[in-house]
PDB file of C-alpha atoms in Angstrom:
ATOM      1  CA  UNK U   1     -20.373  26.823  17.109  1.00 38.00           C
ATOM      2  CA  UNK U   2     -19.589  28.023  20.280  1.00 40.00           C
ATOM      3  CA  UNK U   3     -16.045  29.169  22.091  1.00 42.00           C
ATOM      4  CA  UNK U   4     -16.632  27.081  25.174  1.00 45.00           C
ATOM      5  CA  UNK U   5     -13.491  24.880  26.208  1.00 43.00           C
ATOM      6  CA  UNK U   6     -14.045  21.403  25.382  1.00 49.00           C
ATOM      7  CA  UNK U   7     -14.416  18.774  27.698  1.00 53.00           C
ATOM      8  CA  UNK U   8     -11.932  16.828  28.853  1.00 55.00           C
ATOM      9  CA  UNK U   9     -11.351  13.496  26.795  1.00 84.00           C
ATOM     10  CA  UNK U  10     -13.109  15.659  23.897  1.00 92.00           C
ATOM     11  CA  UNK U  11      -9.931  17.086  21.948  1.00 95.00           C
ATOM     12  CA  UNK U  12      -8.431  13.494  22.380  1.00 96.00           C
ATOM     13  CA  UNK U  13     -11.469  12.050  20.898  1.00 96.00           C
ATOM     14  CA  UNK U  14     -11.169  13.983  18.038  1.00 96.00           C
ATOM     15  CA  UNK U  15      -7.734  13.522  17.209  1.00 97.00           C
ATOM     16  CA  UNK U  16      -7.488   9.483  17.678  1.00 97.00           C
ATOM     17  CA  UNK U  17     -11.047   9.524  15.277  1.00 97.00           C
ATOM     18  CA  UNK U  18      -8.619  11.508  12.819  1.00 96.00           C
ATOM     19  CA  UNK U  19      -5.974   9.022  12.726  1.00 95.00           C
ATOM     20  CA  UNK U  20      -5.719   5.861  10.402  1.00 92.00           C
ATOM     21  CA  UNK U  21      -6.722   3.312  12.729  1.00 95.00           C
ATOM     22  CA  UNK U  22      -3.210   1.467  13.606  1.00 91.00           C
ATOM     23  CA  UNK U  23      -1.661   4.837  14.814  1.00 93.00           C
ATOM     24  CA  UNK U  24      -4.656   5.855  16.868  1.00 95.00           C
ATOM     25  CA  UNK U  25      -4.110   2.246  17.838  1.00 95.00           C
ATOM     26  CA  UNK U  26      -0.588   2.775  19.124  1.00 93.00           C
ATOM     27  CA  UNK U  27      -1.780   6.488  20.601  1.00 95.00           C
ATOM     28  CA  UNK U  28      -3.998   5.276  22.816  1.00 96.00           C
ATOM     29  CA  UNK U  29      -1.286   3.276  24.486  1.00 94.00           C
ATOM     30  CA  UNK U  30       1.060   6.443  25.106  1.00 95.00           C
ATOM     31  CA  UNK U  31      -1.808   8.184  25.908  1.00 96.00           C
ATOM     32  CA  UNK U  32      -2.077   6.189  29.023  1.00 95.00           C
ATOM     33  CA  UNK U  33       1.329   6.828  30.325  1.00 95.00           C
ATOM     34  CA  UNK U  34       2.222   9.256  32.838  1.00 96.00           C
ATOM     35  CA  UNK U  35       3.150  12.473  32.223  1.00 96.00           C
ATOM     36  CA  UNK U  36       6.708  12.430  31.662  1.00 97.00           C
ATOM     37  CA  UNK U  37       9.019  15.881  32.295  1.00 97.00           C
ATOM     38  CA  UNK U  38       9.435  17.900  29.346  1.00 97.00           C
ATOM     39  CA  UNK U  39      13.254  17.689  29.446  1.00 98.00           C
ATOM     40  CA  UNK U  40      13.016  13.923  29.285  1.00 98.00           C
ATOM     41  CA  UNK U  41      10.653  14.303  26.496  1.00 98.00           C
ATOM     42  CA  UNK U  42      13.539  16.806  24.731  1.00 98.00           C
ATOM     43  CA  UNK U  43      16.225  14.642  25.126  1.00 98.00           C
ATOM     44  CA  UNK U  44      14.398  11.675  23.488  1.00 97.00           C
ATOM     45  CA  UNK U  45      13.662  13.803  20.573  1.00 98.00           C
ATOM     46  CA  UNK U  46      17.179  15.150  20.088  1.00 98.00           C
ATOM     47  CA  UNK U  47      18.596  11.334  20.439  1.00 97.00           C
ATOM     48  CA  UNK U  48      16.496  10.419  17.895  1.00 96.00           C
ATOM     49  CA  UNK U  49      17.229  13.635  15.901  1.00 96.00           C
ATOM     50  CA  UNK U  50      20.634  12.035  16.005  1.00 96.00           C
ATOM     51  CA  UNK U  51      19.915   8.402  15.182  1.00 93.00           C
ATOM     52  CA  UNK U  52      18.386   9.513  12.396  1.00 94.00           C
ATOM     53  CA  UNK U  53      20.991  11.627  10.939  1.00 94.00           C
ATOM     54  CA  UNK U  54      23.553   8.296  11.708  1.00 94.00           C
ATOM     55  CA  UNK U  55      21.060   5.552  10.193  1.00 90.00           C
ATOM     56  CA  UNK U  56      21.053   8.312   6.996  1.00 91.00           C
ATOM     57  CA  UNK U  57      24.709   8.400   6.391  1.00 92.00           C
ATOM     58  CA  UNK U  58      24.890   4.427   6.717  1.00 89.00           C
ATOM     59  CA  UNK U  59      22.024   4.182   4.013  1.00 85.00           C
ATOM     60  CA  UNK U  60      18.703   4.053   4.986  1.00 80.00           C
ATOM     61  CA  UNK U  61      16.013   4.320   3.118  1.00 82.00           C
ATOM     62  CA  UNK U  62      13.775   7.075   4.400  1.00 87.00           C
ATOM     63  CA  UNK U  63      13.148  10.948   3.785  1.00 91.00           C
ATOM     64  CA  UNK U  64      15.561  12.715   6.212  1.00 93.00           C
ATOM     65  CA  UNK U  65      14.382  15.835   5.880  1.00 94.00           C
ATOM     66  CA  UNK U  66      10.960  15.040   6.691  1.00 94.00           C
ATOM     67  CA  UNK U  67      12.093  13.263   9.589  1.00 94.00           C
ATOM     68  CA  UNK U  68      14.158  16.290  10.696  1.00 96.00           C
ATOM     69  CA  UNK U  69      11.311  18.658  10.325  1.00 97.00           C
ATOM     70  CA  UNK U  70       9.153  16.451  12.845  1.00 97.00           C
ATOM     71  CA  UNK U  71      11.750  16.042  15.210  1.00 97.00           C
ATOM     72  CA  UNK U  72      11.484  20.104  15.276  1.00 97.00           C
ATOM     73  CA  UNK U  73       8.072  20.208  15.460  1.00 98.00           C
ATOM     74  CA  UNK U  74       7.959  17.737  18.293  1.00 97.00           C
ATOM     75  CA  UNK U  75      10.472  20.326  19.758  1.00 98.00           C
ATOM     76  CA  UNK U  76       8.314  23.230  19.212  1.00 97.00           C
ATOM     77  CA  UNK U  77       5.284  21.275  20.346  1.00 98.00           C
ATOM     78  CA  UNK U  78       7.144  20.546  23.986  1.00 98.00           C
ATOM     79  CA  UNK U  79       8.277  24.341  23.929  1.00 97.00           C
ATOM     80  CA  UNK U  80       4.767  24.988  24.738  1.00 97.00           C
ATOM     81  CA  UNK U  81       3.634  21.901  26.612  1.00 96.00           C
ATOM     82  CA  UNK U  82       3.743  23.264  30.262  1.00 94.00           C
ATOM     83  CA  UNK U  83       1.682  26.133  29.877  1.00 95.00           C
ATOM     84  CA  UNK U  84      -1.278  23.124  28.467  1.00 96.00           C
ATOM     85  CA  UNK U  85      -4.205  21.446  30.342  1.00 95.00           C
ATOM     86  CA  UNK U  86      -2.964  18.070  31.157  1.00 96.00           C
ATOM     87  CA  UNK U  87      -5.285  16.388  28.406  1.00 96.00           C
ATOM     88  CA  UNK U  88      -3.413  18.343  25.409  1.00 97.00           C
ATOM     89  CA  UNK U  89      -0.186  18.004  27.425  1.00 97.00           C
ATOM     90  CA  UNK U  90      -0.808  14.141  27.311  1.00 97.00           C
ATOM     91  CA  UNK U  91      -1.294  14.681  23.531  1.00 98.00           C
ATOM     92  CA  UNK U  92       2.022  16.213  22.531  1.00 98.00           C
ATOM     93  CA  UNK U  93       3.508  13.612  24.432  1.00 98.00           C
ATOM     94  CA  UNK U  94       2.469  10.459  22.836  1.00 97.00           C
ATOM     95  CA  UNK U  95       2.773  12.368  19.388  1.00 97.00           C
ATOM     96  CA  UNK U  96       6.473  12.929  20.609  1.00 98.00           C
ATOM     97  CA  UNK U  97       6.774   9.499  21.883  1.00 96.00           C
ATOM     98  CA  UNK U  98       5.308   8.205  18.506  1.00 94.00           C
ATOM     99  CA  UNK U  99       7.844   9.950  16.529  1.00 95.00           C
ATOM    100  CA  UNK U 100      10.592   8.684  18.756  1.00 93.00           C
ATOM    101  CA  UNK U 101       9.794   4.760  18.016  1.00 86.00           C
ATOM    102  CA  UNK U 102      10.836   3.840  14.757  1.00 63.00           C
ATOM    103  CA  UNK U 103       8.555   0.961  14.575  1.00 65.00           C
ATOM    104  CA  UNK U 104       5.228   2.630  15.001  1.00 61.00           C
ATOM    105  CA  UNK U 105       2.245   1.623  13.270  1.00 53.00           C
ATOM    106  CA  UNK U 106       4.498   2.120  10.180  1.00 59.00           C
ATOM    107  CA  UNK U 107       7.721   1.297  10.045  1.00 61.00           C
ATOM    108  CA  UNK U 108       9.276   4.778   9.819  1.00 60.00           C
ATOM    109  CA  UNK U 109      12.633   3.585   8.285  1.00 61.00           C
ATOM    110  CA  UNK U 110      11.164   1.037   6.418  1.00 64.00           C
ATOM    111  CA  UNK U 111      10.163   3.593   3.088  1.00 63.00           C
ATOM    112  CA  UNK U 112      10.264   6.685   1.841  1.00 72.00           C
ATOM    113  CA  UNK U 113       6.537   7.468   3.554  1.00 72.00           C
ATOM    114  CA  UNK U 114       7.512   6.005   6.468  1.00 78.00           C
ATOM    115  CA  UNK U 115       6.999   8.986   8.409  1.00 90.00           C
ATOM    116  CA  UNK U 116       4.155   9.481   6.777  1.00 91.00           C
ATOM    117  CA  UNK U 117       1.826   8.210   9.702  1.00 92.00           C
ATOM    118  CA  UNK U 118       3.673  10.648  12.155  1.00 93.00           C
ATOM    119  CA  UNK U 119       3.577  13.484  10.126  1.00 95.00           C
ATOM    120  CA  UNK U 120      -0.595  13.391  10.041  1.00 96.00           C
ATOM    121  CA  UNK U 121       0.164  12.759  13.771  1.00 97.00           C
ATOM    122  CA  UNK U 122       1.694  15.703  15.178  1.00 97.00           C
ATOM    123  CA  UNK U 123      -0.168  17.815  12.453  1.00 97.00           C
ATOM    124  CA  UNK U 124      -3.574  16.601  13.917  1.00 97.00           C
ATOM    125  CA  UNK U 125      -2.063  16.883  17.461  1.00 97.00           C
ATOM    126  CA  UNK U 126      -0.885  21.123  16.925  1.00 97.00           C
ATOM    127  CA  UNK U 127      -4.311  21.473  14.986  1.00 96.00           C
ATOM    128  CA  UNK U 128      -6.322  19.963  18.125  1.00 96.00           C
ATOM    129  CA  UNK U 129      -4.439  21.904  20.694  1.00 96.00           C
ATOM    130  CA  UNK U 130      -4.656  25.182  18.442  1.00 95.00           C
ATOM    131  CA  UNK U 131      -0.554  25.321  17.833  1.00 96.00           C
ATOM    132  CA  UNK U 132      -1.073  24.924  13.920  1.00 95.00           C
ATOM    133  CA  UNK U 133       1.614  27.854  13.767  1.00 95.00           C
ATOM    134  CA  UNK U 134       4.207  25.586  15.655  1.00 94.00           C
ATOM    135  CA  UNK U 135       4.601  23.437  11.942  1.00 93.00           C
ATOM    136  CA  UNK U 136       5.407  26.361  10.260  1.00 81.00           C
ATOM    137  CA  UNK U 137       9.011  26.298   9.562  1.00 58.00           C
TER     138      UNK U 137
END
């Protein structure tokens, strides 16, 4: 194995193989937006940090503290995302906009593994882009 830089497309290639089918599924469509600013990115994450924390206290039916500790990797993930190559960049992104839509591939307020699917996301995404230590809490 060698410590060239992949090529472009390469990382993402690896990732979406990675991924159960229906999220890479949903990925690839995020993955074709434009790059959006990082503090639009942030804000979405923190509203949703929020909604969260609201649909809890009414009820719902989903692991909170999992989805809190995604919401703060997503956060640590976009701490970082200028200083990528656009192709990683483009990665957190969509694993940040995949968080942020509750009805993903699976329904992440639907169970108690609904976040299941995003969790394997963003862990895949920091693993790809070499940010494993960004998960660590």
């Amino acid at each position: 194995m060698t410590n060239e830089t992949p090529e472009a497309g390469e990382i993402t290639d690896q990732v979406l193989a990675a991924l159960d089918p229906d999220v890479a599924e949903v990925v690839r469509g995020y993955l074709e937006d434009p790059i959006a600013s990082i503090d639009l990115l942030e804000d979405r994450v923190a509203l949703y940090a929020k909604e969260l924390e609201s649909r809890a206290e009414e009820g719902g039916v989903f692991d909170l503290d999992q989805a809190l500790t995604l919401t703060r990797q997503c956060e640590a993930l976009l701490s970082v995302a200028e200083e990528l190559a656009e192709e990683p960049r483009r990665l957190v992104q969509a694993a940040t906009l995949y968080l942020c839509v509750a009805d993903d591939a699976d329904g992440d307020m639907e169970s108690l593994i609904g976040f299941d699917d995003d969790a394997a996301l963003i862990e895949t995404v920091a693993i790809a882009i070499g940010r494993a230590d960004l998960l660590d809490e």
